[in-house]
Tab-separated table of C-alpha atoms in Angstrom:
chain	number	residue	atom	x	y	z
E	1	MET	CA	-15.117	-27.006	-37.412
E	2	ASP	CA	-12.885	-27.492	-40.480
E	3	ASN	CA	-14.350	-24.404	-42.103
E	4	ARG	CA	-13.647	-22.368	-38.966
E	5	CYS	CA	-9.995	-23.500	-38.847
E	6	GLU	CA	-9.661	-22.735	-42.535
E	7	ASN	CA	-11.069	-19.251	-41.970
E	8	ASP	CA	-8.656	-18.670	-39.077
E	9	ARG	CA	-5.700	-19.688	-41.250
E	10	TYR	CA	-6.942	-17.427	-44.048
E	11	ILE	CA	-7.290	-14.461	-41.675
E	12	LYS	CA	-3.797	-14.992	-40.226
E	13	THR	CA	-2.281	-15.299	-43.713
E	14	HIS	CA	-4.149	-12.208	-44.870
E	15	MET	CA	-3.036	-10.219	-41.833
E	16	LYS	CA	0.595	-11.233	-42.378
E	17	SER	CA	0.347	-10.148	-45.986
E	18	ARG	CA	-1.108	-6.799	-44.947
E	19	GLU	CA	1.625	-6.459	-42.324
E	20	ARG	CA	4.300	-6.892	-44.997
E	21	GLY	CA	2.578	-4.184	-46.997
E	22	TYR	CA	2.521	-1.871	-43.987
E	23	ILE	CA	6.237	-2.406	-43.457
E	24	TRP	CA	7.041	-1.553	-47.098
E	25	LEU	CA	5.060	1.646	-46.734
E	26	GLU	CA	6.951	2.734	-43.622
E	27	LYS	CA	9.053	5.842	-44.263
E	28	GLU	CA	11.749	4.578	-41.917
E	29	CYS	CA	12.087	1.343	-43.894
E	30	LYS	CA	12.243	3.275	-47.179
E	31	ARG	CA	14.853	5.625	-45.767
E	32	MET	CA	17.045	2.748	-44.554
E	33	ILE	CA	16.830	0.904	-47.917
E	34	THR	CA	17.503	4.085	-49.894
E	35	ALA	CA	20.528	5.052	-47.812
E	36	SER	CA	22.072	1.578	-47.811
E	37	SER	CA	21.331	1.097	-51.537
E	38	ALA	CA	23.074	4.381	-52.298
E	39	ALA	CA	26.084	3.201	-50.338
E	40	VAL	CA	26.144	-0.144	-52.192
E	41	ALA	CA	25.798	1.631	-55.576
E	42	LEU	CA	28.643	4.027	-54.742
E	43	PHE	CA	30.813	1.090	-53.729
E	44	PHE	CA	30.181	-0.711	-57.044
E	45	VAL	CA	30.772	2.464	-59.060
E	46	ILE	CA	34.169	2.851	-57.392
E	47	ILE	CA	34.989	-0.808	-58.076
E	48	PHE	CA	33.934	-0.418	-61.725
E	49	LEU	CA	36.062	2.687	-62.212
E	50	MET	CA	39.100	1.140	-60.561
E	51	PHE	CA	39.119	-2.362	-62.102
E	52	GLN	CA	36.991	-1.976	-65.265
E	53	PRO	CA	35.280	-5.407	-64.951
E	54	GLY	CA	33.007	-6.885	-67.583
E	55	ILE	CA	29.626	-5.231	-67.872
E	56	VAL	CA	27.515	-8.396	-67.614
E	57	PRO	CA	29.213	-9.960	-64.512
E	58	TRP	CA	29.394	-6.544	-62.897
E	59	ALA	CA	25.690	-5.854	-63.583
E	60	VAL	CA	24.645	-9.297	-62.236
E	61	LEU	CA	26.730	-8.828	-59.104
E	62	PHE	CA	25.403	-5.277	-58.667
E	63	CYS	CA	21.752	-6.370	-58.959
E	64	ALA	CA	22.338	-9.280	-56.572
E	65	ALA	CA	23.994	-6.977	-54.021
E	66	MET	CA	21.120	-4.478	-54.283
E	67	LEU	CA	18.530	-7.222	-53.790
E	68	LEU	CA	20.406	-8.716	-50.837
E	69	ASN	CA	20.781	-5.283	-49.275
E	70	ALA	CA	17.064	-4.518	-49.686
E	71	ALA	CA	16.133	-7.923	-48.239
E	72	TRP	CA	18.510	-7.451	-45.296
E	73	GLU	CA	17.196	-3.976	-44.501
E	74	TYR	CA	13.595	-5.198	-44.808
E	75	LEU	CA	14.164	-8.140	-42.435
E	76	THR	CA	16.000	-5.910	-39.982
E	77	TYR	CA	13.182	-3.381	-39.966
E	78	ARG	CA	10.582	-6.156	-39.741
E	79	ARG	CA	12.331	-7.370	-36.589
E	80	GLU	CA	12.088	-3.882	-35.131
E	81	TYR	CA	8.481	-3.656	-36.305
E	82	ARG	CA	7.633	-6.654	-34.104
E	83	SER	CA	8.881	-4.672	-31.118
E	84	TYR	CA	6.651	-1.753	-32.112
E	85	GLN	CA	3.723	-4.149	-32.288
E	86	ALA	CA	4.586	-5.466	-28.847
E	87	PHE	CA	4.627	-1.918	-27.463
E	88	TYR	CA	1.265	-1.328	-29.094
E	89	ARG	CA	-0.192	-4.466	-27.482
E	90	TYR	CA	1.194	-3.388	-24.113
E	91	LEU	CA	-0.468	0.024	-24.352
E	92	GLU	CA	-3.699	-1.514	-25.661
E	93	GLU	CA	-3.855	-3.878	-22.654
E	94	PHE	CA	-3.096	-1.008	-20.267
E	95	GLU	CA	-5.943	0.958	-21.855
E	96	THR	CA	-8.345	-1.875	-20.994
E	97	GLY	CA	-7.043	-2.046	-17.398
E	98	ASN	CA	-4.980	-5.236	-17.737
E	99	TYR	CA	-1.871	-3.984	-15.939
E	100	ALA	CA	-0.556	-7.498	-15.315
E	101	TYR	CA	-0.108	-8.060	-19.070
E	102	ARG	CA	3.425	-9.099	-20.006
E	103	GLY	CA	3.035	-10.147	-23.657
E	104	GLU	CA	5.303	-12.288	-25.794
E	105	LYS	CA	9.045	-12.004	-25.419
E	106	ASP	CA	9.438	-10.407	-28.842
E	107	PHE	CA	11.154	-7.172	-27.818
E	108	ILE	CA	14.615	-6.612	-29.183
E	109	ASP	CA	16.746	-7.536	-26.182
E	110	GLU	CA	19.208	-4.701	-26.558
E	111	GLY	CA	19.289	-0.947	-26.934
E	112	ILE	CA	16.411	1.436	-26.435
E	113	CYS	CA	13.728	-1.183	-27.226
E	114	ALA	CA	14.888	-3.344	-24.340
E	115	GLN	CA	14.851	-0.330	-22.022
E	116	LEU	CA	11.363	0.666	-23.157
E	117	GLY	CA	10.137	-2.900	-22.611
E	118	GLU	CA	11.502	-2.935	-19.055
E	119	GLN	CA	9.996	0.498	-18.389
E	120	LEU	CA	6.583	-0.671	-19.627
E	121	ALA	CA	6.773	-3.713	-17.359
E	122	ARG	CA	7.616	-1.502	-14.357
E	123	MET	CA	4.865	0.925	-15.298
E	124	GLY	CA	2.391	-1.965	-15.506
E	125	ALA	CA	3.447	-3.204	-12.091
E	126	ALA	CA	3.087	0.299	-10.640
E	127	PHE	CA	-0.372	0.812	-12.149
E	128	GLY	CA	-1.383	-2.675	-11.070
E	129	GLY	CA	-0.344	-1.911	-7.495
E	130	LEU	CA	-2.230	1.384	-7.614
E	131	LYS	CA	-5.337	-0.386	-8.910
E	132	GLU	CA	-5.119	-2.985	-6.132
E	133	ARG	CA	-4.755	-0.251	-3.517
E	134	LEU	CA	-7.785	1.593	-4.892
E	135	VAL	CA	-9.857	-1.594	-4.835
E	136	GLU	CA	-8.626	-2.365	-1.334
E	137	GLU	CA	-9.423	1.171	-0.178
E	138	LYS	CA	-12.914	0.864	-1.632
E	139	GLU	CA	-13.465	-2.388	0.259
E	140	ASN	CA	-11.977	-0.860	3.417
E	141	THR	CA	-14.386	2.037	3.128
E	142	LYS	CA	-17.296	-0.368	2.973
E	143	VAL	CA	-15.961	-2.244	5.992
E	144	LEU	CA	-15.354	1.063	7.796
E	145	VAL	CA	-18.951	2.193	7.301
E	146	THR	CA	-20.231	-1.196	8.489
E	147	ASP	CA	-17.964	-1.194	11.532
E	148	ILE	CA	-18.856	2.364	12.509
E	149	SER	CA	-22.543	1.521	12.219
E	150	HIS	CA	-22.006	-1.532	14.417
E	151	GLN	CA	-20.002	0.435	16.988
E	152	LEU	CA	-22.625	3.190	17.209
E	153	LYS	CA	-25.564	0.798	17.264
E	154	THR	CA	-25.079	-0.506	20.846
E	155	PRO	CA	-24.805	2.812	22.748
E	156	VAL	CA	-27.560	4.411	20.674
E	157	ALA	CA	-29.884	1.449	21.281
E	158	SER	CA	-29.087	1.546	24.998
E	159	LEU	CA	-29.838	5.296	25.163
E	160	GLU	CA	-33.081	4.795	23.292
E	161	LEU	CA	-34.145	2.047	25.693
E	162	SER	CA	-33.266	4.119	28.752
E	163	TYR	CA	-35.185	7.086	27.377
E	164	GLU	CA	-38.277	4.969	26.783
E	165	LEU	CA	-38.103	3.463	30.278
E	166	LEU	CA	-37.692	6.893	31.857
E	167	GLN	CA	-41.055	7.859	30.342
E	168	ASP	CA	-42.740	5.262	32.563
E	169	GLU	CA	-44.323	7.122	35.468
E	170	SER	CA	-44.448	3.975	37.603
E	171	LEU	CA	-40.650	3.947	38.027
E	172	THR	CA	-39.328	4.480	41.519
E	173	GLN	CA	-36.823	7.217	42.226
E	174	ASP	CA	-34.002	4.674	42.652
E	175	GLU	CA	-34.834	3.031	39.305
E	176	ARG	CA	-34.981	6.415	37.625
E	177	GLU	CA	-31.559	7.355	39.009
E	178	GLU	CA	-30.141	4.003	37.891
E	179	PHE	CA	-31.360	4.544	34.337
E	180	LEU	CA	-29.989	8.090	34.357
E	181	LYS	CA	-26.561	6.795	35.457
E	182	ARG	CA	-26.683	4.135	32.752
E	183	SER	CA	-27.608	6.765	30.164
E	184	GLY	CA	-24.726	8.955	31.365
E	185	ARG	CA	-22.283	6.084	30.891
E	186	GLU	CA	-23.579	5.447	27.380
E	187	VAL	CA	-23.305	9.136	26.504
E	188	LYS	CA	-19.678	9.178	27.676
E	189	ARG	CA	-19.004	5.995	25.725
E	190	LEU	CA	-20.625	7.467	22.631
E	191	THR	CA	-18.663	10.715	22.996
E	192	HIS	CA	-15.389	8.820	23.360
E	193	LEU	CA	-16.254	6.633	20.362
E	194	VAL	CA	-17.116	9.598	18.150
E	195	GLU	CA	-13.932	11.434	19.170
E	196	THR	CA	-11.832	8.336	18.456
E	197	LEU	CA	-13.454	7.765	15.081
E	198	SER	CA	-12.995	11.448	14.233
E	199	ASN	CA	-9.266	11.300	15.044
E	200	LEU	CA	-8.966	8.079	13.075
E	201	SER	CA	-10.675	9.439	9.957
E	202	ARG	CA	-8.741	12.730	10.117
E	203	LEU	CA	-5.434	10.915	10.532
E	204	GLU	CA	-6.138	8.571	7.616
E	205	ALA	CA	-7.260	11.459	5.423
E	206	ASP	CA	-4.029	13.346	6.266
E	207	MET	CA	-6.072	16.109	7.873
E	208	ILE	CA	-4.003	15.685	11.029
E	209	LYS	CA	-0.458	16.691	10.234
E	210	LEU	CA	2.178	15.420	12.631
E	211	SER	CA	4.659	18.099	13.603
E	212	PRO	CA	7.824	16.344	14.730
E	213	LYS	CA	10.348	18.428	16.592
E	214	GLU	CA	13.252	17.681	18.886
E	215	ALA	CA	12.090	17.075	22.458
E	216	GLU	CA	12.899	15.017	25.534
E	217	LEU	CA	11.382	11.548	25.342
E	218	LYS	CA	10.885	11.450	29.126
E	219	GLU	CA	8.581	14.478	28.985
E	220	THR	CA	6.463	12.748	26.330
E	221	LEU	CA	6.195	9.583	28.427
E	222	ILE	CA	5.259	11.546	31.553
E	223	ARG	CA	2.541	13.290	29.548
E	224	ALA	CA	1.206	9.896	28.457
E	225	VAL	CA	1.227	8.549	32.034
E	226	ASN	CA	-0.571	11.638	33.339
E	227	GLY	CA	-3.350	11.048	30.825
E	228	ILE	CA	-4.077	7.571	32.189
E	229	TYR	CA	-3.043	7.961	35.838
E	230	ALA	CA	-6.543	8.531	37.256
E	231	LYS	CA	-7.901	5.394	35.563
E	232	ALA	CA	-4.977	3.332	36.863
E	233	GLU	CA	-5.334	4.700	40.400
E	234	LYS	CA	-9.025	3.734	40.395
E	235	LYS	CA	-8.003	0.097	39.824
E	236	GLU	CA	-5.060	0.408	42.233
E	237	ILE	CA	-2.646	-0.298	39.388
E	238	GLU	CA	0.870	1.086	39.775
E	239	ILE	CA	2.553	2.595	36.716
E	240	GLU	CA	6.339	2.566	37.080
E	241	LEU	CA	8.506	4.538	34.672
E	242	MET	CA	11.979	3.040	34.927
E	243	ASP	CA	14.867	5.474	34.966
E	244	PHE	CA	16.856	5.918	31.750
E	245	GLU	CA	19.456	8.240	30.289
E	246	PRO	CA	17.999	11.499	28.910
E	247	VAL	CA	17.477	11.270	25.164
E	248	ARG	CA	16.135	13.877	22.741
E	249	LEU	CA	14.228	12.611	19.712
E	250	VAL	CA	12.609	14.307	16.755
E	251	HIS	CA	8.948	13.338	17.298
E	252	ASP	CA	5.471	14.799	17.598
E	253	VAL	CA	5.055	15.135	21.361
E	254	ARG	CA	1.265	15.292	21.398
E	255	TRP	CA	0.521	12.354	19.119
E	256	THR	CA	3.372	10.192	20.393
E	257	ALA	CA	2.026	10.710	23.907
E	258	GLU	CA	-1.406	9.784	22.562
E	259	ALA	CA	0.008	6.542	21.164
E	260	VAL	CA	1.724	5.609	24.427
E	261	SER	CA	-1.405	6.583	26.343
E	262	ASN	CA	-3.495	4.220	24.187
E	263	VAL	CA	-1.113	1.376	24.997
E	264	LEU	CA	-1.289	2.218	28.701
E	265	ASP	CA	-5.078	2.446	28.520
E	266	ASN	CA	-5.258	-1.108	27.151
E	267	ALA	CA	-2.826	-2.295	29.812
E	268	VAL	CA	-4.963	-0.787	32.591
E	269	LYS	CA	-8.200	-1.996	31.070
E	270	TYR	CA	-7.163	-5.633	30.786
E	271	SER	CA	-5.097	-5.928	34.009
E	272	PRO	CA	-6.441	-7.135	37.373
E	273	VAL	CA	-6.766	-4.816	40.354
E	274	GLY	CA	-3.569	-4.230	42.305
E	275	THR	CA	-1.118	-5.169	39.517
E	276	LYS	CA	1.788	-3.198	38.077
E	277	ILE	CA	2.592	-1.687	34.655
E	278	GLN	CA	6.239	-1.029	33.903
E	279	ILE	CA	7.586	1.336	31.273
E	280	ARG	CA	11.157	0.731	30.114
E	281	VAL	CA	13.265	2.624	27.595
E	282	ASN	CA	16.143	0.940	25.762
E	283	ILE	CA	18.431	3.297	23.851
E	284	LEU	CA	20.251	1.666	20.940
E	285	VAL	CA	22.558	3.069	18.255
E	286	SER	CA	19.879	4.098	15.761
E	287	TYR	CA	16.611	3.459	17.568
E	288	VAL	CA	14.903	3.881	20.904
E	289	PHE	CA	12.584	1.160	22.202
E	290	VAL	CA	9.776	2.026	24.616
E	291	GLU	CA	8.388	-1.115	26.267
E	292	VAL	CA	5.136	-1.230	28.238
E	293	GLU	CA	4.799	-4.468	30.234
E	294	ASP	CA	1.627	-5.352	32.113
E	295	GLU	CA	0.438	-8.244	34.264
E	296	GLY	CA	-2.878	-8.565	32.504
E	297	ILE	CA	-4.803	-11.293	30.705
E	298	GLY	CA	-2.302	-11.451	27.836
E	299	ILE	CA	-2.966	-11.806	24.114
E	300	PRO	CA	-3.129	-15.195	22.323
E	301	LYS	CA	-0.239	-15.566	19.889
E	302	SER	CA	-2.688	-16.303	17.070
E	303	GLU	CA	-4.126	-12.771	17.434
E	304	TYR	CA	-0.796	-10.903	17.226
E	305	PRO	CA	-1.155	-10.180	13.461
E	306	ASP	CA	-4.695	-8.796	13.970
E	307	ILE	CA	-4.550	-6.624	17.081
E	308	PHE	CA	-3.248	-3.600	15.154
E	309	LYS	CA	-6.021	-3.766	12.567
E	310	ARG	CA	-8.792	-1.210	12.539
E	311	PHE	CA	-11.795	-2.147	14.720
E	312	TYR	CA	-10.294	-5.484	15.734
E	313	ARG	CA	-11.112	-6.674	19.248
E	314	GLY	CA	-10.020	-9.879	20.936
E	315	LYS	CA	-12.298	-12.876	21.112
E	316	GLY	CA	-11.924	-13.685	24.803
E	317	ALA	CA	-14.735	-13.143	27.314
E	318	ALA	CA	-12.564	-10.763	29.332
E	319	VAL	CA	-12.116	-8.549	26.282
E	320	GLU	CA	-15.745	-8.566	25.213
E	321	LYS	CA	-17.010	-7.357	28.602
E	322	GLU	CA	-14.761	-4.283	28.470
E	323	GLU	CA	-15.764	-1.191	26.524
E	324	GLY	CA	-13.782	-0.342	23.423
E	325	ALA	CA	-13.982	0.348	19.702
E	326	GLY	CA	-10.904	-1.594	18.622
E	327	VAL	CA	-9.092	1.419	17.179
E	328	GLY	CA	-6.621	2.240	19.962
E	329	LEU	CA	-3.779	-0.002	18.816
E	330	TYR	CA	-4.536	0.802	15.190
E	331	LEU	CA	-3.935	4.487	15.954
E	332	VAL	CA	-0.749	3.564	17.844
E	333	ARG	CA	0.634	1.806	14.764
E	334	LYS	CA	-0.474	4.617	12.456
E	335	ILE	CA	1.086	7.372	14.580
E	336	LEU	CA	4.394	5.551	15.006
E	337	GLN	CA	4.665	4.583	11.332
E	338	GLU	CA	4.083	8.198	10.318
E	339	GLN	CA	7.267	8.990	12.275
E	340	GLY	CA	9.359	6.138	10.900
E	341	GLY	CA	8.675	3.842	13.863
E	342	SER	CA	6.784	0.639	14.530
E	343	VAL	CA	5.058	-1.363	17.264
E	344	ARG	CA	4.693	-5.034	18.083
E	345	ALA	CA	3.374	-7.216	20.881
E	346	VAL	CA	5.282	-10.012	22.648
E	347	LYS	CA	4.365	-12.295	25.524
E	348	ALA	CA	5.584	-11.149	28.932
E	349	PRO	CA	7.362	-13.661	31.198
E	350	GLY	CA	4.632	-13.266	33.831
E	351	GLY	CA	1.839	-14.010	31.384
E	352	GLY	CA	0.893	-10.461	30.462
E	353	THR	CA	1.890	-8.515	27.370
E	354	ILE	CA	4.858	-6.368	26.380
E	355	MET	CA	4.170	-3.688	23.801
E	356	GLN	CA	7.399	-2.677	22.104
E	357	MET	CA	7.270	0.725	20.430
E	358	MET	CA	10.212	1.784	18.310
E	359	LEU	CA	11.194	5.308	17.243
E	360	PRO	CA	14.264	6.242	15.167
E	361	LYS	CA	16.870	8.487	16.755
E	362	LYS	CA	17.189	10.489	13.574
E	363	TYR	CA	13.935	11.147	11.778
E	364	ALA	CA	13.811	13.292	8.632
E	365	VAL	CA	10.877	15.659	8.975
């Protein structure tokens, strides 16, 4: 142990000695010492010519001044050299992928060195954030593949079972028709799921480009209601669009209507027969709020942070018995955020849910 400590001390001493040698060999250090020494020599020559001092005292003072000047310039450059070493360590750590490295506080705290140190710290933070996003995206891709496999597994298994049962010649005509109807439902479910997943992947990969343009918000909302009206009428659910002042917004009509339609679809799906869904529009100074209030089963407050996540579905029995892939609200959030908006869920006074969608009045395309 003692030998190891002794070796460490020897290595550190040797490295410091080599460092001093490196500094003496630096052209910048030589240039600084040469220039300042020339200035000191010129000063002493002028003093000698003006006052004619004694040779010996003058020579001693001259040599002392030259030595002090050289020592001062060397120490000054050595201080700067420490900053260069710190920059080197920063870049070396970045090269190995350690973007969180901050190093010792041995930068010169003024001038260009201080600015470079701050810039390196910001660059490290930026690269660190990029690395985290790449790792997160990699994990999300794994989760996405797993979730898609899980979502496709149920309808495919159901179709396979129905196909096998339909091969049984002992089935009655009524049983055969029942299995055909069940297969038809699964095919529709599978088609809807594939279409939803396709839109989701295209939107996330920026293959779907939103095309915002100025249009009447009421027309967009009517388009959304028309898309879900038949499903609501089947459950005898009334959709009421409250009257509001005409307002023109810069937004993508098709995809904004798709977002509102997804919210309405959830409201219809999880509301009892014979209830009402109300759509309200609140126009503020800079934003427009579109609220969709239902009289459904509601959402537990603990699930509010999760309902807009990809493939998330509620844990209640009423949610599990309904068909769905858990991407509707995720698409709503994605579409609105792409247009500078947002969405959130709040508890309705009657026990249902209010989905508040926000869009800016002025959106820079």
